[in-house]
Amino acid sequence: MRATPLAARAHILAAVVCATLCVLPALRPGAAIAWTTVGLLTALYLACELPGRCRFIGSSVPISAGSFFPLLLAAAFLLPPAAAALVAIPGSLVGRVEHAPATARRIWRAAQLSLTVWAASRVHGLLGGGATLGGPGPERLPDFPYALLPACAAALAFSLVLTALDGSILATAERLPLRHAWSGLLPRSLGPHLVHGLAGLMMAVLWRSSYGPVSALFVLLPMYISCWIFSQYHREHAAHRATIRALVQAVDIKDTYTRGHSERVGRASTLIARELGMAEDRLEALRFAGILHDVGKLCVPTRVLRKDGPLTPEERRVIELHPEYGHEIVRGIGFLGEARAAILHHHERLDGSGYPYGLSGREIPEFARVVAVADAFDAMTSTRSYRRGRPVPAAVEELKRCAGTQFDPQMVRALARGLDRHGWSTASTADETVSVPRVGGGEGTGAVRRPVPPRSPDGLEPGAGRAVPGDGLDVAGGRTVAADGSGLAPGAQSSVDRTR
């Protein structure tokens, strides 16, 4: 508790006092409480929380009590408020927590859930919910559909109190502004809590029926298994994101010229895919493809990546191996799916003059054709230390000029439509944020802090034949720079015809 901020300790103490006041009526002598029901529900909730402390299976048990909220809501429906508030306390005090301070977190959770269940039970009772649950005889059937009204109202109260307390502890323990602490909590939790409320109602109806308390397991067990599966899915997805993030950070550290480029290519690839109407399950793989398209640069010598002057033919051949290096790096990452082919083939050209295998037309995988357009677009529009980025309309026109030979026209048109609809903003490095207009004339989001490009170390003007790998500009021959700084000039060679 000593590591907990003073304001948070005071807040936890206040919650404990309020929870104590809520449960006191149940502890008074002569209180009409169904202690058998209280004991069974408390023991069941405790039994649900204890596996999380097990050394062998604890890591696979869902940490969130969301798995057991139907049980707490069933207690709110079956018991008076003071007795229902007691059910959550023992399980919360022994439940597993991942972060320190564990004692403070357990005490807070016990007080929080006690107050939440009390509020849900209070609302349910005020709306006459107890009489709608039926009883053991055939003459006392549940009063459906009216029983849904108090149950849903109780679930709503449960969600409101729980999220209010969650936001308040964030504000006091982490010193967040209140509007940030509560932002988004209720919309994210309301739907699941209503579903838990319906499951809790089913459990309470069965509990009151002739089947008795054992029947509650028929509701609780499937809910717990589904929550466990959902938790495992989220853990696996988080591990996938961590893998991608680590690879991208490694590339950004090695090739500082193109920092932030990978994330933007992933975003542009997704923009194109949405315009093409790709299925949602493919969008994530395509985003990964865009983010990891240059992961093969990890195998390219740093001196080549960071070379200031033009590349020699030998250095160019080394650079052109990065798609194959990248494919080897991600070969064993099963969740990438089609993304692996995009990493290998994103430098192929529609006319067959690309690399590494000289594929042409529809031989090039669809993901690779999308990433090629996204890669070139971001390379042209990004401001680097040695040149200014081009305006979005100019970059799109350049892509259209190269469509049919270097790029798939369908992908170029999809990008143009997406940009016209959503605009484009870049956030490259810590010292650079660039806002660019929509193709249709609208303004993108983001602040404009465009540094003046310095003269490059090799004495060339920015963009004039500089051979920095990964920037998407041509390397063959010198290029003139237009007066507007866009790098376009009459008769200039394609700005996307080089190794990126």
Coordinates of C-alpha atoms in Angstrom, one line a residue:
M1 CA 0.0 0.0 0.0
R2 CA 2.9 2.4 0.6
A3 CA 3.6 2.5 -3.1
T4 CA 0.1 3.7 -3.8
P5 CA -0.4 7.5 -4.1
L6 CA -2.0 9.2 -1.1
A7 CA -5.0 10.2 -3.1
A8 CA -5.6 6.7 -4.3
R9 CA -5.3 5.3 -0.8
A10 CA -7.9 7.8 0.4
H11 CA -10.1 6.8 -2.5
I12 CA -9.8 3.1 -1.7
L13 CA -10.5 3.8 2.0
A14 CA -13.6 5.7 1.1
A15 CA -14.8 2.9 -1.2
V16 CA -14.2 0.4 1.6
V17 CA -16.2 2.5 4.1
C18 CA -19.1 2.7 1.6
A19 CA -19.0 -1.0 0.9
T20 CA -19.0 -1.7 4.7
L21 CA -22.1 0.5 5.1
C22 CA -23.8 -1.4 2.3
V23 CA -23.3 -4.8 3.8
L24 CA -24.0 -3.9 7.4
P25 CA -27.8 -4.4 7.2
A26 CA -27.2 -8.1 6.3
L27 CA -25.1 -8.6 9.4
R28 CA -27.6 -7.3 11.9
P29 CA -29.3 -9.9 14.2
G30 CA -32.6 -11.0 12.8
A31 CA -32.0 -9.9 9.3
A32 CA -34.1 -11.9 6.9
I33 CA -31.3 -13.3 4.7
A34 CA -31.2 -16.6 2.8
W35 CA -27.8 -17.5 4.2
T36 CA -27.7 -20.8 2.3
T37 CA -28.0 -19.0 -1.0
V38 CA -25.4 -16.4 0.1
G39 CA -23.0 -19.2 1.1
L40 CA -23.4 -21.1 -2.1
L41 CA -23.0 -18.1 -4.3
T42 CA -20.0 -16.9 -2.3
A43 CA -18.4 -20.3 -2.4
L44 CA -19.1 -20.6 -6.2
Y45 CA -17.6 -17.2 -6.9
L46 CA -14.6 -18.0 -4.7
A47 CA -14.1 -21.3 -6.5
C48 CA -14.1 -19.4 -9.8
E49 CA -11.4 -17.0 -8.7
L50 CA -9.1 -19.5 -7.0
P51 CA -7.7 -21.2 -10.2
G52 CA -6.1 -17.9 -11.1
R53 CA -3.7 -18.3 -8.1
C54 CA -2.7 -21.8 -9.2
R55 CA 0.9 -22.1 -10.1
F56 CA 0.3 -24.5 -13.0
I57 CA -2.9 -23.2 -14.7
G58 CA -3.1 -19.7 -13.3
S59 CA -1.5 -18.0 -16.4
S60 CA -4.2 -19.4 -18.7
V61 CA -7.1 -18.3 -16.5
P62 CA -8.8 -15.0 -17.5
I63 CA -7.7 -12.3 -15.1
S64 CA -10.8 -10.2 -15.6
A65 CA -13.8 -10.9 -13.4
G66 CA -15.9 -10.5 -16.5
S67 CA -15.9 -14.3 -16.7
F68 CA -17.9 -14.4 -13.5
F69 CA -20.1 -11.3 -13.8
P70 CA -23.1 -13.4 -14.6
L71 CA -22.7 -15.1 -11.2
L72 CA -22.5 -11.7 -9.4
L73 CA -25.6 -10.5 -11.3
A74 CA -27.4 -13.6 -10.4
A75 CA -26.6 -12.8 -6.8
A76 CA -28.0 -9.3 -7.3
F77 CA -31.3 -10.8 -8.7
L78 CA -31.7 -13.5 -6.0
L79 CA -30.6 -11.6 -2.8
P80 CA -31.4 -8.3 -1.1
P81 CA -28.8 -5.6 -1.8
A82 CA -26.8 -6.0 1.5
A83 CA -26.5 -9.8 1.1
A84 CA -25.7 -9.6 -2.6
A85 CA -22.8 -7.2 -1.8
L86 CA -21.3 -9.9 0.4
V87 CA -21.0 -12.4 -2.4
A88 CA -18.2 -10.6 -4.2
I89 CA -15.9 -9.9 -1.3
P90 CA -14.1 -13.2 -0.5
G91 CA -13.4 -14.0 -4.2
S92 CA -12.1 -10.5 -4.9
L93 CA -9.8 -10.7 -1.9
V94 CA -8.1 -13.9 -3.1
G95 CA -8.3 -13.3 -6.9
R96 CA -5.1 -13.0 -8.9
V97 CA -3.7 -9.6 -9.9
E98 CA -0.9 -9.0 -12.3
H99 CA 0.5 -5.7 -11.2
A100 CA 1.7 -4.4 -7.8
P101 CA 0.6 -3.3 -5.3
A102 CA -1.4 -6.5 -5.1
T103 CA -2.9 -5.9 -1.7
A104 CA -4.3 -2.5 -2.6
R105 CA -5.7 -3.8 -5.9
R106 CA -7.5 -6.7 -4.1
I107 CA -9.0 -4.5 -1.5
W108 CA -10.1 -2.0 -4.1
R109 CA -11.6 -4.7 -6.3
A110 CA -13.5 -6.2 -3.3
A111 CA -15.0 -2.8 -2.4
Q112 CA -15.7 -1.9 -6.1
L113 CA -17.6 -5.1 -6.8
S114 CA -19.4 -5.0 -3.5
L115 CA -20.7 -1.5 -4.3
T116 CA -21.5 -2.5 -7.9
V117 CA -23.5 -5.6 -7.0
W118 CA -25.3 -3.6 -4.3
A119 CA -26.4 -1.0 -6.8
A120 CA -27.6 -3.6 -9.3
S121 CA -29.6 -5.5 -6.6
R122 CA -31.1 -2.2 -5.4
V123 CA -32.3 -1.3 -8.9
H124 CA -33.6 -4.8 -9.5
G125 CA -35.6 -4.8 -6.3
L126 CA -37.0 -1.3 -6.9
L127 CA -38.5 -2.6 -10.2
G128 CA -40.0 -5.7 -8.6
G129 CA -37.5 -8.0 -10.2
G130 CA -37.6 -10.6 -7.5
A131 CA -41.3 -11.5 -8.1
T132 CA -40.6 -12.1 -11.9
L133 CA -38.1 -14.9 -11.3
G134 CA -40.7 -17.6 -10.5
G135 CA -40.3 -20.5 -8.1
P136 CA -40.1 -24.3 -7.7
G137 CA -43.7 -25.1 -8.5
P138 CA -45.4 -25.1 -12.0
E139 CA -47.8 -22.4 -10.7
R140 CA -44.9 -20.0 -10.2
L141 CA -43.4 -19.6 -13.6
P142 CA -41.0 -16.8 -14.5
D143 CA -42.8 -13.7 -15.7
F144 CA -41.4 -13.3 -19.2
P145 CA -40.9 -11.0 -20.9
Y146 CA -41.4 -8.5 -18.0
A147 CA -38.5 -10.1 -16.2
L148 CA -36.1 -8.7 -18.8
L149 CA -36.9 -5.1 -17.8
P150 CA -35.6 -5.2 -14.2
A151 CA -32.7 -7.5 -15.2
C152 CA -31.5 -5.1 -18.0
A153 CA -32.0 -2.1 -15.7
A154 CA -29.9 -3.8 -13.1
A155 CA -27.2 -4.7 -15.6
L156 CA -27.2 -1.0 -16.7
A157 CA -26.7 0.1 -13.1
F158 CA -24.0 -2.5 -12.7
S159 CA -22.2 -1.1 -15.8
L160 CA -22.6 2.5 -14.8
V161 CA -21.3 2.0 -11.2
L162 CA -18.4 -0.2 -12.3
T163 CA -17.1 2.1 -15.0
A164 CA -17.6 5.2 -12.7
L165 CA -15.4 3.5 -10.1
D166 CA -12.9 2.4 -12.7
G167 CA -12.5 5.9 -14.0
S168 CA -12.2 7.4 -10.5
I169 CA -9.4 5.1 -9.5
L170 CA -7.5 5.8 -12.7
A171 CA -7.9 9.6 -12.0
T172 CA -6.6 9.3 -8.5
A173 CA -3.9 6.5 -8.9
E174 CA -2.5 7.6 -12.2
R175 CA -3.4 11.3 -12.0
L176 CA -5.3 11.3 -15.3
P177 CA -7.8 14.1 -16.0
L178 CA -11.3 12.9 -15.3
R179 CA -12.5 13.2 -18.9
H180 CA -9.6 11.0 -20.0
A181 CA -10.0 8.5 -17.2
W182 CA -13.7 7.9 -18.1
S183 CA -13.3 8.3 -21.8
G184 CA -14.7 5.3 -23.6
L185 CA -15.2 3.1 -20.5
L186 CA -19.0 2.9 -20.6
P187 CA -19.4 2.3 -24.4
R188 CA -16.9 -0.5 -24.3
S189 CA -18.4 -2.2 -21.3
L190 CA -22.2 -1.7 -21.7
G191 CA -22.8 -4.3 -24.3
P192 CA -20.9 -7.1 -22.5
H193 CA -22.5 -6.2 -19.2
L194 CA -26.0 -6.5 -20.7
V195 CA -25.1 -9.9 -22.1
H196 CA -23.9 -10.9 -18.6
G197 CA -27.1 -9.6 -17.2
L198 CA -29.2 -11.9 -19.4
A199 CA -26.9 -14.9 -18.4
G200 CA -27.3 -13.9 -14.8
L201 CA -31.1 -13.8 -15.2
M202 CA -31.1 -17.3 -16.7
M203 CA -29.0 -18.5 -13.8
A204 CA -31.3 -16.9 -11.2
V205 CA -34.5 -18.4 -12.9
L206 CA -32.9 -21.9 -12.9
W207 CA -31.8 -21.4 -9.3
R208 CA -35.3 -20.6 -8.2
S209 CA -36.8 -23.4 -10.2
S210 CA -37.2 -27.0 -9.1
Y211 CA -33.7 -27.8 -10.6
G212 CA -32.1 -25.8 -7.8
P213 CA -28.6 -24.3 -7.4
V214 CA -26.8 -27.0 -9.4
S215 CA -28.5 -25.8 -12.5
A216 CA -26.5 -22.6 -12.3
L217 CA -23.5 -24.5 -13.5
F218 CA -25.2 -25.1 -16.8
V219 CA -25.0 -21.3 -17.4
L220 CA -21.8 -20.5 -15.6
L221 CA -19.6 -23.2 -17.2
P222 CA -20.3 -22.2 -20.9
M223 CA -19.8 -18.5 -20.0
Y224 CA -16.5 -19.2 -18.3
I225 CA -15.3 -21.4 -21.2
S226 CA -16.2 -18.8 -23.8
C227 CA -14.5 -16.0 -21.8
W228 CA -11.4 -18.2 -21.4
I229 CA -11.3 -18.8 -25.2
F230 CA -11.8 -15.1 -25.8
S231 CA -9.0 -14.3 -23.4
Q232 CA -6.6 -16.7 -25.1
Y233 CA -7.4 -15.2 -28.4
H234 CA -6.6 -11.7 -27.1
R235 CA -3.4 -12.9 -25.6
E236 CA -2.3 -14.5 -28.9
H237 CA -3.3 -11.3 -30.8
A238 CA -1.3 -9.2 -28.4
A239 CA 1.7 -11.5 -28.9
H240 CA 1.3 -11.1 -32.7
R241 CA 1.3 -7.3 -32.3
A242 CA 4.3 -7.4 -30.1
T243 CA 6.2 -9.5 -32.7
I244 CA 5.4 -7.0 -35.4
R245 CA 6.3 -4.0 -33.3
A246 CA 9.7 -5.5 -32.4
L247 CA 10.6 -6.2 -36.0
V248 CA 9.5 -2.7 -37.1
Q249 CA 11.4 -1.0 -34.3
A250 CA 14.5 -3.0 -35.3
V251 CA 14.1 -1.8 -38.9
D252 CA 13.6 1.9 -37.8
I253 CA 16.6 1.8 -35.6
K254 CA 18.8 0.4 -38.4
D255 CA 17.4 2.6 -41.2
T256 CA 16.9 6.0 -39.6
Y257 CA 16.2 7.7 -43.0
T258 CA 12.8 5.9 -43.3
R259 CA 11.6 5.9 -39.6
G260 CA 7.8 5.7 -39.5
H261 CA 7.6 4.7 -43.1
S262 CA 6.6 1.1 -42.3
E263 CA 3.6 2.1 -40.2
R264 CA 2.4 4.5 -42.9
V265 CA 2.7 1.9 -45.6
G266 CA 0.6 -0.4 -43.5
R267 CA -2.0 2.4 -43.1
A268 CA -2.0 3.2 -46.9
S269 CA -2.3 -0.5 -47.7
T270 CA -5.4 -0.8 -45.5
L271 CA -6.8 2.3 -47.1
I272 CA -6.5 0.7 -50.6
A273 CA -7.9 -2.7 -49.4
R274 CA -11.0 -1.1 -47.9
E275 CA -11.7 0.6 -51.3
L276 CA -11.3 -2.7 -53.0
G277 CA -13.8 -4.3 -50.6
M278 CA -11.4 -6.9 -49.1
A279 CA -12.8 -9.1 -46.3
E280 CA -12.0 -8.0 -42.8
D281 CA -9.9 -11.1 -42.1
R282 CA -7.5 -10.2 -45.0
L283 CA -7.2 -6.5 -43.9
E284 CA -5.2 -7.4 -40.8
A285 CA -2.8 -9.6 -42.9
L286 CA -2.4 -6.8 -45.5
R287 CA -1.7 -4.2 -42.8
F288 CA 1.0 -6.6 -41.4
A289 CA 2.4 -6.9 -45.0
G290 CA 2.7 -3.1 -45.3
I291 CA 4.3 -2.7 -41.9
L292 CA 6.8 -5.5 -42.5
H293 CA 7.6 -5.0 -46.2
D294 CA 11.1 -3.7 -45.5
V295 CA 12.0 -6.1 -42.7
G296 CA 14.6 -7.6 -44.9
K297 CA 16.7 -4.4 -44.4
L298 CA 17.8 -6.0 -41.1
C299 CA 20.1 -8.2 -43.2
V300 CA 21.5 -5.3 -45.4
P301 CA 24.7 -3.8 -44.1
T302 CA 24.1 -0.5 -42.2
R303 CA 26.8 1.3 -44.2
V304 CA 24.8 0.7 -47.4
L305 CA 21.5 1.7 -45.8
R306 CA 22.9 5.0 -44.5
K307 CA 25.2 5.8 -47.4
D308 CA 25.0 9.5 -48.3
G309 CA 26.1 9.3 -51.9
P310 CA 24.8 7.3 -55.0
L311 CA 24.8 3.5 -54.7
T312 CA 27.4 1.4 -56.7
P313 CA 26.0 -1.4 -58.8
E314 CA 27.2 -3.9 -56.2
E315 CA 25.5 -2.0 -53.4
R316 CA 22.3 -1.8 -55.4
R317 CA 22.4 -5.6 -55.9
V318 CA 22.8 -6.0 -52.1
I319 CA 19.8 -3.7 -51.5
E320 CA 17.7 -5.7 -54.0
L321 CA 18.1 -8.8 -51.9
H322 CA 16.1 -7.3 -49.0
P323 CA 12.7 -8.7 -50.2
E324 CA 14.2 -12.2 -50.1
Y325 CA 15.9 -11.6 -46.7
G326 CA 12.5 -10.4 -45.4
H327 CA 10.7 -13.4 -46.6
E328 CA 13.2 -15.7 -44.9
I329 CA 12.9 -13.7 -41.6
V330 CA 9.1 -14.1 -41.6
R331 CA 8.8 -17.6 -43.2
G332 CA 8.1 -19.3 -39.8
I333 CA 5.5 -16.7 -38.6
G334 CA 2.3 -18.5 -39.4
F335 CA -0.2 -15.8 -38.6
L336 CA 1.2 -13.5 -41.4
G337 CA -0.5 -15.7 -44.1
E338 CA -0.6 -13.8 -47.4
A339 CA 1.7 -11.1 -46.0
R340 CA 4.7 -13.2 -46.6
A341 CA 4.2 -13.2 -50.4
A342 CA 3.8 -9.4 -50.3
I343 CA 7.1 -9.0 -48.4
L344 CA 8.8 -11.1 -51.1
H345 CA 7.2 -9.6 -54.2
H346 CA 6.5 -5.9 -53.4
H347 CA 9.2 -4.8 -55.8
E348 CA 7.9 -6.7 -58.8
R349 CA 6.6 -4.5 -61.6
L350 CA 3.6 -5.1 -63.8
D351 CA 5.8 -5.1 -67.0
G352 CA 8.1 -7.8 -65.6
S353 CA 11.1 -5.6 -65.0
G354 CA 11.0 -5.8 -61.2
Y355 CA 12.8 -8.0 -58.7
P356 CA 13.5 -10.5 -57.2
Y357 CA 11.8 -12.9 -59.8
G358 CA 10.7 -10.6 -62.6
L359 CA 7.0 -11.5 -62.2
S360 CA 4.5 -9.7 -64.4
G361 CA 0.8 -8.8 -64.4
R362 CA -1.4 -11.2 -62.4
E363 CA 1.6 -13.4 -61.5
I364 CA 2.3 -10.8 -58.8
P365 CA 0.3 -11.6 -55.7
E366 CA -2.5 -9.1 -54.9
F367 CA -1.1 -8.1 -51.6
A368 CA 2.3 -7.3 -53.2
R369 CA 0.6 -5.1 -55.8
V370 CA -1.2 -3.2 -53.0
V371 CA 1.9 -2.7 -50.9
A372 CA 3.9 -1.6 -54.0
V373 CA 1.6 1.3 -54.5
A374 CA 1.4 2.2 -50.8
D375 CA 5.2 2.0 -50.5
A376 CA 5.8 4.4 -53.4
F377 CA 3.1 6.8 -52.3
D378 CA 4.5 7.2 -48.8
A379 CA 8.0 7.5 -50.2
M380 CA 7.0 10.4 -52.4
T381 CA 4.9 12.2 -49.8
S382 CA 7.2 11.9 -46.8
T383 CA 9.6 14.7 -45.9
R384 CA 13.1 13.5 -45.2
S385 CA 16.1 15.3 -43.9
Y386 CA 17.5 15.5 -47.5
R387 CA 14.4 16.5 -49.5
R388 CA 10.8 17.7 -49.1
G389 CA 7.9 15.4 -49.6
R390 CA 5.7 15.9 -52.6
P391 CA 2.1 17.1 -52.4
V392 CA -0.4 14.3 -52.4
P393 CA -2.0 15.3 -55.7
A394 CA 1.5 15.3 -57.4
A395 CA 2.3 11.9 -55.9
V396 CA -1.0 10.4 -57.1
E397 CA -0.5 11.8 -60.6
E398 CA 3.0 10.2 -60.7
L399 CA 1.5 6.9 -59.6
K400 CA -1.1 7.2 -62.4
R401 CA 1.6 7.9 -64.9
C402 CA 3.4 4.7 -63.9
A403 CA 0.2 2.6 -63.7
G404 CA 0.1 -0.2 -66.2
T405 CA 3.9 -0.5 -66.4
Q406 CA 5.1 -0.4 -62.8
F407 CA 1.9 -0.4 -60.8
D408 CA -1.5 -2.1 -61.0
P409 CA -4.0 0.6 -62.2
Q410 CA -6.7 -0.9 -60.0
M411 CA -4.6 -0.3 -56.9
V412 CA -3.7 3.2 -57.9
R413 CA -7.4 4.1 -58.5
A414 CA -8.3 2.6 -55.2
L415 CA -5.7 4.7 -53.4
A416 CA -6.9 7.9 -55.2
R417 CA -10.5 7.2 -54.1
G418 CA -9.4 6.5 -50.5
L419 CA -7.4 9.7 -50.3
D420 CA -10.2 11.7 -51.8
R421 CA -12.6 10.3 -49.2
H422 CA -10.4 10.3 -46.1
G423 CA -7.4 12.5 -46.8
W424 CA -3.9 11.6 -45.6
S425 CA -1.7 12.7 -42.7
T426 CA 1.8 11.6 -41.9
A427 CA 3.5 11.4 -38.6
S428 CA 7.0 10.4 -39.3
T429 CA 9.5 11.0 -36.6
A430 CA 9.6 12.8 -33.4
D431 CA 10.8 15.9 -35.0
E432 CA 8.5 15.9 -38.0
T433 CA 4.8 16.0 -38.5
V434 CA 3.4 16.7 -41.9
S435 CA -0.2 17.4 -42.9
V436 CA -1.0 17.0 -46.5
P437 CA -4.2 17.9 -48.4
R438 CA -6.7 15.5 -49.8
V439 CA -6.6 14.9 -53.5
G440 CA -10.0 16.5 -53.8
G441 CA -8.7 19.7 -52.1
G442 CA -9.7 19.0 -48.5
E443 CA -7.2 19.4 -45.8
G444 CA -5.7 16.4 -43.9
T445 CA -5.3 16.4 -40.2
G446 CA -2.2 17.1 -38.2
A447 CA 0.1 20.0 -37.5
V448 CA 2.5 21.3 -40.1
R449 CA 6.1 21.5 -39.0
R450 CA 8.1 21.1 -42.2
P451 CA 11.8 21.6 -41.7
V452 CA 13.8 23.2 -44.5
P453 CA 15.7 20.3 -46.2
P454 CA 19.5 20.9 -45.8
R455 CA 22.0 20.4 -48.6
S456 CA 23.0 16.8 -48.6
P457 CA 26.6 15.8 -47.6
D458 CA 27.4 14.8 -51.2
G459 CA 26.9 18.3 -52.4
L460 CA 23.7 17.6 -54.4
E461 CA 20.5 19.6 -54.0
P462 CA 17.8 17.6 -52.1
G463 CA 16.4 15.0 -54.4
A464 CA 19.0 15.5 -57.1
G465 CA 20.2 12.0 -57.8
R466 CA 20.6 11.1 -54.1
A467 CA 20.8 7.4 -53.6
V468 CA 19.4 6.8 -50.1
P469 CA 17.8 3.3 -50.2
G470 CA 14.2 3.1 -49.1
D471 CA 13.0 6.6 -50.1
G472 CA 11.3 5.6 -53.4
L473 CA 13.1 8.1 -55.6
D474 CA 14.9 7.2 -58.8
V475 CA 18.7 6.6 -58.8
A476 CA 19.4 6.6 -62.4
G477 CA 20.7 10.0 -63.6
G478 CA 20.4 13.4 -62.0
R479 CA 17.0 14.8 -61.3
T480 CA 16.0 18.5 -61.5
V481 CA 14.1 20.0 -58.6
A482 CA 11.0 22.1 -59.4
A483 CA 10.7 25.5 -57.9
D484 CA 7.9 24.3 -55.6
G485 CA 10.2 21.8 -54.0
S486 CA 8.2 18.8 -55.1
G487 CA 11.0 17.2 -57.0
L488 CA 8.9 17.2 -60.2
A489 CA 10.1 19.0 -63.3
P490 CA 9.4 18.8 -67.0
G491 CA 11.0 15.7 -68.5
A492 CA 12.1 14.4 -65.1
Q493 CA 12.5 10.6 -64.7
S494 CA 9.9 8.7 -62.7
S495 CA 10.2 9.4 -59.0
V496 CA 9.2 5.9 -58.1
D497 CA 11.6 4.0 -60.4
R498 CA 14.3 2.9 -58.0
T499 CA 15.0 0.7 -55.0
R500 CA 13.0 1.6 -52.0

